[in-house]
């Protein structure tokens, strides 16, 4: 994620310092979870001082909350780019599902989520940042997209909120159960996964299976 502003202005020293701290904290979350992280480790990677962290984030948990929230928000935005208002929803949802499966079925994503499951009760604000900026944000955007789909499709979605939940919960649930069971990662490019995604999209949009493509560009 870039800290450059849309108006073209260069980031201030304070913004650069903040970004370095957030990036360092996120790297450590990915490597070792939440509880094991120390301020000394963050400072060793990003520079700065404890005073800088306390001033900008309040404490270590505030910094980790910011790191998780900002990176989950960036991921949700990346997934939202899969939704194209100029094409049939079946195509956009196929692309979204393929990209989402490809990103969450990775050792890194599984490791991060595993640490959230085991440490979440001790760091509720961090977990809230994950949920609000990641899954919840993507759900709201997808529900809004589906609510507007009648303008692009002859098959309007009757309940966009429920349809978005069905779609995302199916993809996330498959990943969660598979991860806990130690199953090998899903490859979005295999025929089996493509057929499964096709079925999920068809159920979400209440379409016949033949109306959903097996693949989507992008």
PDB file of C-alpha atoms in Angstrom:
ATOM      1  CA  UNK A   1       0.000   0.000   0.000  1.00  0.00           C
ATOM      2  CA  UNK A   2       1.411   3.384  -0.965  1.00  0.00           C
ATOM      3  CA  UNK A   3       1.422   6.358   1.378  1.00  0.00           C
ATOM      4  CA  UNK A   4       1.488   8.788  -1.547  1.00  0.00           C
ATOM      5  CA  UNK A   5      -1.456  11.139  -1.682  1.00  0.00           C
ATOM      6  CA  UNK A   6      -3.780  11.490  -4.634  1.00  0.00           C
ATOM      7  CA  UNK A   7      -3.017  15.194  -4.974  1.00  0.00           C
ATOM      8  CA  UNK A   8       0.594  14.375  -5.829  1.00  0.00           C
ATOM      9  CA  UNK A   9       2.133  15.867  -2.672  1.00  0.00           C
ATOM     10  CA  UNK A  10       5.106  14.094  -1.192  1.00  0.00           C
ATOM     11  CA  UNK A  11       4.432  12.388   2.137  1.00  0.00           C
ATOM     12  CA  UNK A  12       5.742  14.184   5.202  1.00  0.00           C
ATOM     13  CA  UNK A  13       8.482  12.751   7.382  1.00  0.00           C
ATOM     14  CA  UNK A  14       5.839  11.896   9.933  1.00  0.00           C
ATOM     15  CA  UNK A  15       3.797  10.001   7.348  1.00  0.00           C
ATOM     16  CA  UNK A  16       6.871   8.123   6.140  1.00  0.00           C
ATOM     17  CA  UNK A  17       7.769   7.203   9.714  1.00  0.00           C
ATOM     18  CA  UNK A  18       4.218   6.052  10.405  1.00  0.00           C
ATOM     19  CA  UNK A  19       4.150   3.935   7.262  1.00  0.00           C
ATOM     20  CA  UNK A  20       7.432   2.272   8.202  1.00  0.00           C
ATOM     21  CA  UNK A  21       6.066   1.351  11.624  1.00  0.00           C
ATOM     22  CA  UNK A  22       2.811  -0.007  10.188  1.00  0.00           C
ATOM     23  CA  UNK A  23       4.668  -2.055   7.571  1.00  0.00           C
ATOM     24  CA  UNK A  24       7.054  -3.466  10.164  1.00  0.00           C
ATOM     25  CA  UNK A  25       4.210  -4.404  12.488  1.00  0.00           C
ATOM     26  CA  UNK A  26       2.320  -6.119   9.660  1.00  0.00           C
ATOM     27  CA  UNK A  27       5.405  -8.099   8.643  1.00  0.00           C
ATOM     28  CA  UNK A  28       5.782  -9.333  12.208  1.00  0.00           C
ATOM     29  CA  UNK A  29       2.090 -10.243  12.450  1.00  0.00           C
ATOM     30  CA  UNK A  30       2.514 -12.383   9.343  1.00  0.00           C
ATOM     31  CA  UNK A  31       5.596 -14.057  10.784  1.00  0.00           C
ATOM     32  CA  UNK A  32       4.745 -14.651  14.421  1.00  0.00           C
ATOM     33  CA  UNK A  33       1.182 -13.641  15.238  1.00  0.00           C
ATOM     34  CA  UNK A  34       0.180 -10.882  17.634  1.00  0.00           C
ATOM     35  CA  UNK A  35       1.270 -11.678  21.179  1.00  0.00           C
ATOM     36  CA  UNK A  36       4.902 -12.499  20.430  1.00  0.00           C
ATOM     37  CA  UNK A  37       5.601  -9.120  18.837  1.00  0.00           C
ATOM     38  CA  UNK A  38       7.656  -6.662  20.877  1.00  0.00           C
ATOM     39  CA  UNK A  39       8.170  -2.948  20.412  1.00  0.00           C
ATOM     40  CA  UNK A  40      11.909  -3.558  20.203  1.00  0.00           C
ATOM     41  CA  UNK A  41      11.388  -5.821  17.168  1.00  0.00           C
ATOM     42  CA  UNK A  42       9.231  -3.226  15.452  1.00  0.00           C
ATOM     43  CA  UNK A  43      11.724  -0.437  16.126  1.00  0.00           C
ATOM     44  CA  UNK A  44      14.609  -2.619  14.929  1.00  0.00           C
ATOM     45  CA  UNK A  45      12.886  -2.984  11.554  1.00  0.00           C
ATOM     46  CA  UNK A  46      11.320   0.430  11.134  1.00  0.00           C
ATOM     47  CA  UNK A  47      13.477   2.764  13.154  1.00  0.00           C
ATOM     48  CA  UNK A  48      11.885   5.403  15.313  1.00  0.00           C
ATOM     49  CA  UNK A  49      11.339   5.112  19.033  1.00  0.00           C
ATOM     50  CA  UNK A  50       8.843   4.047  21.652  1.00  0.00           C
ATOM     51  CA  UNK A  51       7.859   7.681  22.035  1.00  0.00           C
ATOM     52  CA  UNK A  52       6.957   7.812  18.334  1.00  0.00           C
ATOM     53  CA  UNK A  53       4.796   4.705  18.654  1.00  0.00           C
ATOM     54  CA  UNK A  54       3.058   5.956  21.787  1.00  0.00           C
ATOM     55  CA  UNK A  55       2.406   9.323  20.171  1.00  0.00           C
ATOM     56  CA  UNK A  56       1.010   7.940  16.916  1.00  0.00           C
ATOM     57  CA  UNK A  57      -0.772   4.774  18.075  1.00  0.00           C
ATOM     58  CA  UNK A  58      -1.107   4.860  21.859  1.00  0.00           C
ATOM     59  CA  UNK A  59       0.631   1.540  22.460  1.00  0.00           C
ATOM     60  CA  UNK A  60       1.772  -1.668  20.760  1.00  0.00           C
ATOM     61  CA  UNK A  61      -1.769  -2.966  20.364  1.00  0.00           C
ATOM     62  CA  UNK A  62      -2.831   0.298  18.754  1.00  0.00           C
ATOM     63  CA  UNK A  63      -0.044  -0.036  16.200  1.00  0.00           C
ATOM     64  CA  UNK A  64      -0.924  -3.655  15.441  1.00  0.00           C
ATOM     65  CA  UNK A  65      -4.595  -2.728  15.147  1.00  0.00           C
ATOM     66  CA  UNK A  66      -3.676  -0.038  12.595  1.00  0.00           C
ATOM     67  CA  UNK A  67      -1.458  -2.454  10.675  1.00  0.00           C
ATOM     68  CA  UNK A  68      -4.149  -5.140  10.507  1.00  0.00           C
ATOM     69  CA  UNK A  69      -6.938  -2.697   9.665  1.00  0.00           C
ATOM     70  CA  UNK A  70      -5.048  -0.884   6.918  1.00  0.00           C
ATOM     71  CA  UNK A  71      -3.775  -4.045   5.248  1.00  0.00           C
ATOM     72  CA  UNK A  72      -7.149  -5.790   5.412  1.00  0.00           C
ATOM     73  CA  UNK A  73      -8.758  -2.680   3.932  1.00  0.00           C
ATOM     74  CA  UNK A  74      -6.222  -2.682   1.106  1.00  0.00           C
ATOM     75  CA  UNK A  75      -6.949  -6.360   0.439  1.00  0.00           C
ATOM     76  CA  UNK A  76     -10.703  -5.730   0.362  1.00  0.00           C
ATOM     77  CA  UNK A  77     -10.179  -2.855  -2.073  1.00  0.00           C
ATOM     78  CA  UNK A  78      -8.080  -5.123  -4.285  1.00  0.00           C
ATOM     79  CA  UNK A  79     -10.873  -7.706  -4.336  1.00  0.00           C
ATOM     80  CA  UNK A  80     -13.497  -5.043  -5.056  1.00  0.00           C
ATOM     81  CA  UNK A  81     -11.649  -4.192  -8.247  1.00  0.00           C
ATOM     82  CA  UNK A  82     -12.799  -7.579  -9.577  1.00  0.00           C
ATOM     83  CA  UNK A  83     -16.378  -6.258  -9.782  1.00  0.00           C
ATOM     84  CA  UNK A  84     -16.968  -4.614 -13.147  1.00  0.00           C
ATOM     85  CA  UNK A  85     -20.183  -2.621 -13.593  1.00  0.00           C
ATOM     86  CA  UNK A  86     -19.928  -2.998 -17.361  1.00  0.00           C
ATOM     87  CA  UNK A  87     -20.257  -6.789 -17.504  1.00  0.00           C
ATOM     88  CA  UNK A  88     -22.637  -9.500 -16.384  1.00  0.00           C
ATOM     89  CA  UNK A  89     -22.521 -10.185 -12.624  1.00  0.00           C
ATOM     90  CA  UNK A  90     -21.779 -13.870 -13.291  1.00  0.00           C
ATOM     91  CA  UNK A  91     -18.504 -12.888 -14.934  1.00  0.00           C
ATOM     92  CA  UNK A  92     -17.515 -10.484 -12.149  1.00  0.00           C
ATOM     93  CA  UNK A  93     -18.348 -12.958  -9.388  1.00  0.00           C
ATOM     94  CA  UNK A  94     -16.403 -15.708 -11.132  1.00  0.00           C
ATOM     95  CA  UNK A  95     -13.377 -13.414 -11.292  1.00  0.00           C
ATOM     96  CA  UNK A  96     -13.818 -12.340  -7.677  1.00  0.00           C
ATOM     97  CA  UNK A  97     -14.127 -15.922  -6.440  1.00  0.00           C
ATOM     98  CA  UNK A  98     -11.074 -17.086  -8.380  1.00  0.00           C
ATOM     99  CA  UNK A  99      -8.951 -14.226  -7.056  1.00  0.00           C
ATOM    100  CA  UNK A 100     -10.217 -14.591  -3.504  1.00  0.00           C
ATOM    101  CA  UNK A 101      -9.502 -18.325  -3.478  1.00  0.00           C
ATOM    102  CA  UNK A 102      -6.051 -17.707  -4.929  1.00  0.00           C
ATOM    103  CA  UNK A 103      -5.207 -15.168  -2.230  1.00  0.00           C
ATOM    104  CA  UNK A 104      -6.614 -16.806   0.900  1.00  0.00           C
ATOM    105  CA  UNK A 105      -5.495 -20.353   0.126  1.00  0.00           C
ATOM    106  CA  UNK A 106      -1.859 -19.561   0.843  1.00  0.00           C
ATOM    107  CA  UNK A 107       0.377 -20.620   3.742  1.00  0.00           C
ATOM    108  CA  UNK A 108       0.761 -16.981   4.785  1.00  0.00           C
ATOM    109  CA  UNK A 109      -2.978 -16.245   4.901  1.00  0.00           C
ATOM    110  CA  UNK A 110      -3.647 -19.501   6.728  1.00  0.00           C
ATOM    111  CA  UNK A 111      -0.932 -18.713   9.274  1.00  0.00           C
ATOM    112  CA  UNK A 112      -2.318 -15.210   9.902  1.00  0.00           C
ATOM    113  CA  UNK A 113      -5.873 -16.452  10.346  1.00  0.00           C
ATOM    114  CA  UNK A 114      -4.668 -19.234  12.623  1.00  0.00           C
ATOM    115  CA  UNK A 115      -3.018 -16.694  14.903  1.00  0.00           C
ATOM    116  CA  UNK A 116      -6.214 -14.621  14.942  1.00  0.00           C
ATOM    117  CA  UNK A 117      -8.199 -17.690  16.004  1.00  0.00           C
ATOM    118  CA  UNK A 118      -5.845 -18.607  18.834  1.00  0.00           C
ATOM    119  CA  UNK A 119      -5.073 -15.086  20.067  1.00  0.00           C
ATOM    120  CA  UNK A 120      -8.277 -13.238  19.229  1.00  0.00           C
ATOM    121  CA  UNK A 121      -9.794 -13.374  22.709  1.00  0.00           C
ATOM    122  CA  UNK A 122      -6.751 -11.522  24.077  1.00  0.00           C
ATOM    123  CA  UNK A 123      -6.730  -8.874  21.355  1.00  0.00           C
ATOM    124  CA  UNK A 124     -10.394  -8.111  20.560  1.00  0.00           C
ATOM    125  CA  UNK A 125      -9.682  -4.680  19.072  1.00  0.00           C
ATOM    126  CA  UNK A 126      -7.241  -6.184  16.583  1.00  0.00           C
ATOM    127  CA  UNK A 127      -9.789  -8.813  15.556  1.00  0.00           C
ATOM    128  CA  UNK A 128     -12.445  -6.117  15.182  1.00  0.00           C
ATOM    129  CA  UNK A 129     -10.074  -4.235  12.859  1.00  0.00           C
ATOM    130  CA  UNK A 130      -9.643  -7.409  10.792  1.00  0.00           C
ATOM    131  CA  UNK A 131     -13.377  -8.092  10.541  1.00  0.00           C
ATOM    132  CA  UNK A 132     -14.517  -4.519   9.916  1.00  0.00           C
ATOM    133  CA  UNK A 133     -11.900  -3.707   7.291  1.00  0.00           C
ATOM    134  CA  UNK A 134     -11.701  -7.110   5.616  1.00  0.00           C
ATOM    135  CA  UNK A 135     -14.697  -9.472   5.485  1.00  0.00           C
ATOM    136  CA  UNK A 136     -17.332  -6.929   6.549  1.00  0.00           C
ATOM    137  CA  UNK A 137     -16.080  -4.295   4.119  1.00  0.00           C
ATOM    138  CA  UNK A 138     -16.068  -6.743   1.231  1.00  0.00           C
ATOM    139  CA  UNK A 139     -19.543  -7.978   2.172  1.00  0.00           C
ATOM    140  CA  UNK A 140     -20.984  -4.460   2.128  1.00  0.00           C
ATOM    141  CA  UNK A 141     -19.449  -3.698  -1.245  1.00  0.00           C
ATOM    142  CA  UNK A 142     -20.590  -6.975  -2.782  1.00  0.00           C
ATOM    143  CA  UNK A 143     -24.126  -6.531  -1.425  1.00  0.00           C
ATOM    144  CA  UNK A 144     -24.272  -3.059  -2.947  1.00  0.00           C
ATOM    145  CA  UNK A 145     -23.009  -4.412  -6.264  1.00  0.00           C
ATOM    146  CA  UNK A 146     -25.652  -7.157  -6.263  1.00  0.00           C
ATOM    147  CA  UNK A 147     -28.380  -4.670  -5.342  1.00  0.00           C
ATOM    148  CA  UNK A 148     -27.540  -2.714  -8.480  1.00  0.00           C
ATOM    149  CA  UNK A 149     -27.238  -5.808 -10.685  1.00  0.00           C
ATOM    150  CA  UNK A 150     -30.756  -5.589 -12.232  1.00  0.00           C
ATOM    151  CA  UNK A 151     -29.450  -2.711 -14.327  1.00  0.00           C
ATOM    152  CA  UNK A 152     -26.881  -5.076 -15.804  1.00  0.00           C
ATOM    153  CA  UNK A 153     -28.694  -8.400 -15.808  1.00  0.00           C
ATOM    154  CA  UNK A 154     -32.034  -9.967 -16.608  1.00  0.00           C
ATOM    155  CA  UNK A 155     -31.844 -11.964 -13.374  1.00  0.00           C
ATOM    156  CA  UNK A 156     -32.069  -9.569 -10.394  1.00  0.00           C
ATOM    157  CA  UNK A 157     -30.875 -10.798  -7.014  1.00  0.00           C
ATOM    158  CA  UNK A 158     -33.826 -10.964  -4.637  1.00  0.00           C
ATOM    159  CA  UNK A 159     -31.863 -10.437  -1.400  1.00  0.00           C
ATOM    160  CA  UNK A 160     -28.446  -8.846  -2.072  1.00  0.00           C
ATOM    161  CA  UNK A 161     -27.358  -8.940   1.582  1.00  0.00           C
ATOM    162  CA  UNK A 162     -28.101 -12.645   1.927  1.00  0.00           C
ATOM    163  CA  UNK A 163     -26.614 -13.447  -1.479  1.00  0.00           C
ATOM    164  CA  UNK A 164     -23.368 -11.643  -0.645  1.00  0.00           C
ATOM    165  CA  UNK A 165     -23.177 -13.485   2.670  1.00  0.00           C
ATOM    166  CA  UNK A 166     -23.825 -16.832   0.972  1.00  0.00           C
ATOM    167  CA  UNK A 167     -21.070 -16.172  -1.561  1.00  0.00           C
ATOM    168  CA  UNK A 168     -18.383 -15.016   0.868  1.00  0.00           C
ATOM    169  CA  UNK A 169     -19.257 -17.434   3.671  1.00  0.00           C
ATOM    170  CA  UNK A 170     -19.031 -20.363   1.259  1.00  0.00           C
ATOM    171  CA  UNK A 171     -15.581 -19.331   0.042  1.00  0.00           C
ATOM    172  CA  UNK A 172     -14.271 -18.431   3.493  1.00  0.00           C
ATOM    173  CA  UNK A 173     -15.848 -21.491   5.111  1.00  0.00           C
ATOM    174  CA  UNK A 174     -14.258 -23.865   2.629  1.00  0.00           C
ATOM    175  CA  UNK A 175     -10.887 -22.269   3.344  1.00  0.00           C
ATOM    176  CA  UNK A 176     -11.344 -22.359   7.121  1.00  0.00           C
ATOM    177  CA  UNK A 177     -12.412 -26.005   7.247  1.00  0.00           C
ATOM    178  CA  UNK A 178      -9.712 -27.003   4.801  1.00  0.00           C
ATOM    179  CA  UNK A 179      -7.047 -25.148   6.771  1.00  0.00           C
ATOM    180  CA  UNK A 180      -8.063 -26.688  10.079  1.00  0.00           C
ATOM    181  CA  UNK A 181      -8.079 -30.113   8.472  1.00  0.00           C
ATOM    182  CA  UNK A 182      -4.646 -29.678   6.961  1.00  0.00           C
ATOM    183  CA  UNK A 183      -5.892 -30.099   3.420  1.00  0.00           C
ATOM    184  CA  UNK A 184      -3.698 -28.979   0.525  1.00  0.00           C
ATOM    185  CA  UNK A 185      -4.482 -25.466  -0.781  1.00  0.00           C
ATOM    186  CA  UNK A 186      -7.136 -25.034  -3.439  1.00  0.00           C
ATOM    187  CA  UNK A 187      -5.720 -24.077  -6.805  1.00  0.00           C
ATOM    188  CA  UNK A 188      -8.202 -21.717  -8.528  1.00  0.00           C
ATOM    189  CA  UNK A 189      -7.007 -22.905 -11.932  1.00  0.00           C
ATOM    190  CA  UNK A 190      -7.824 -26.600 -11.550  1.00  0.00           C
ATOM    191  CA  UNK A 191     -10.963 -27.958 -13.274  1.00  0.00           C
ATOM    192  CA  UNK A 192     -12.349 -29.119  -9.917  1.00  0.00           C
ATOM    193  CA  UNK A 193     -12.060 -25.667  -8.329  1.00  0.00           C
ATOM    194  CA  UNK A 194     -13.439 -23.954 -11.416  1.00  0.00           C
ATOM    195  CA  UNK A 195     -16.521 -26.176 -11.336  1.00  0.00           C
ATOM    196  CA  UNK A 196     -16.951 -25.512  -7.624  1.00  0.00           C
ATOM    197  CA  UNK A 197     -16.670 -21.738  -8.127  1.00  0.00           C
ATOM    198  CA  UNK A 198     -19.130 -21.963 -10.992  1.00  0.00           C
ATOM    199  CA  UNK A 199     -21.635 -23.673  -8.721  1.00  0.00           C
ATOM    200  CA  UNK A 200     -21.145 -21.101  -5.937  1.00  0.00           C
ATOM    201  CA  UNK A 201     -21.726 -18.232  -8.379  1.00  0.00           C
ATOM    202  CA  UNK A 202     -24.804 -19.925  -9.851  1.00  0.00           C
ATOM    203  CA  UNK A 203     -26.307 -20.394  -6.384  1.00  0.00           C
ATOM    204  CA  UNK A 204     -25.504 -16.813  -5.398  1.00  0.00           C
ATOM    205  CA  UNK A 205     -27.149 -15.317  -8.477  1.00  0.00           C
ATOM    206  CA  UNK A 206     -29.901 -17.957  -8.728  1.00  0.00           C
ATOM    207  CA  UNK A 207     -28.848 -18.793 -12.274  1.00  0.00           C
ATOM    208  CA  UNK A 208     -28.702 -22.077 -14.183  1.00  0.00           C
ATOM    209  CA  UNK A 209     -25.213 -23.512 -14.100  1.00  0.00           C
ATOM    210  CA  UNK A 210     -24.780 -23.081 -17.859  1.00  0.00           C
ATOM    211  CA  UNK A 211     -25.267 -19.317 -17.474  1.00  0.00           C
ATOM    212  CA  UNK A 212     -22.065 -19.014 -15.434  1.00  0.00           C
ATOM    213  CA  UNK A 213     -18.636 -19.098 -17.122  1.00  0.00           C
ATOM    214  CA  UNK A 214     -15.953 -21.485 -15.931  1.00  0.00           C
ATOM    215  CA  UNK A 215     -13.369 -18.711 -16.146  1.00  0.00           C
ATOM    216  CA  UNK A 216     -13.341 -14.923 -16.321  1.00  0.00           C
ATOM    217  CA  UNK A 217     -10.687 -12.591 -17.741  1.00  0.00           C
ATOM    218  CA  UNK A 218      -8.498 -10.863 -15.200  1.00  0.00           C
TER     219      UNK A 218
END
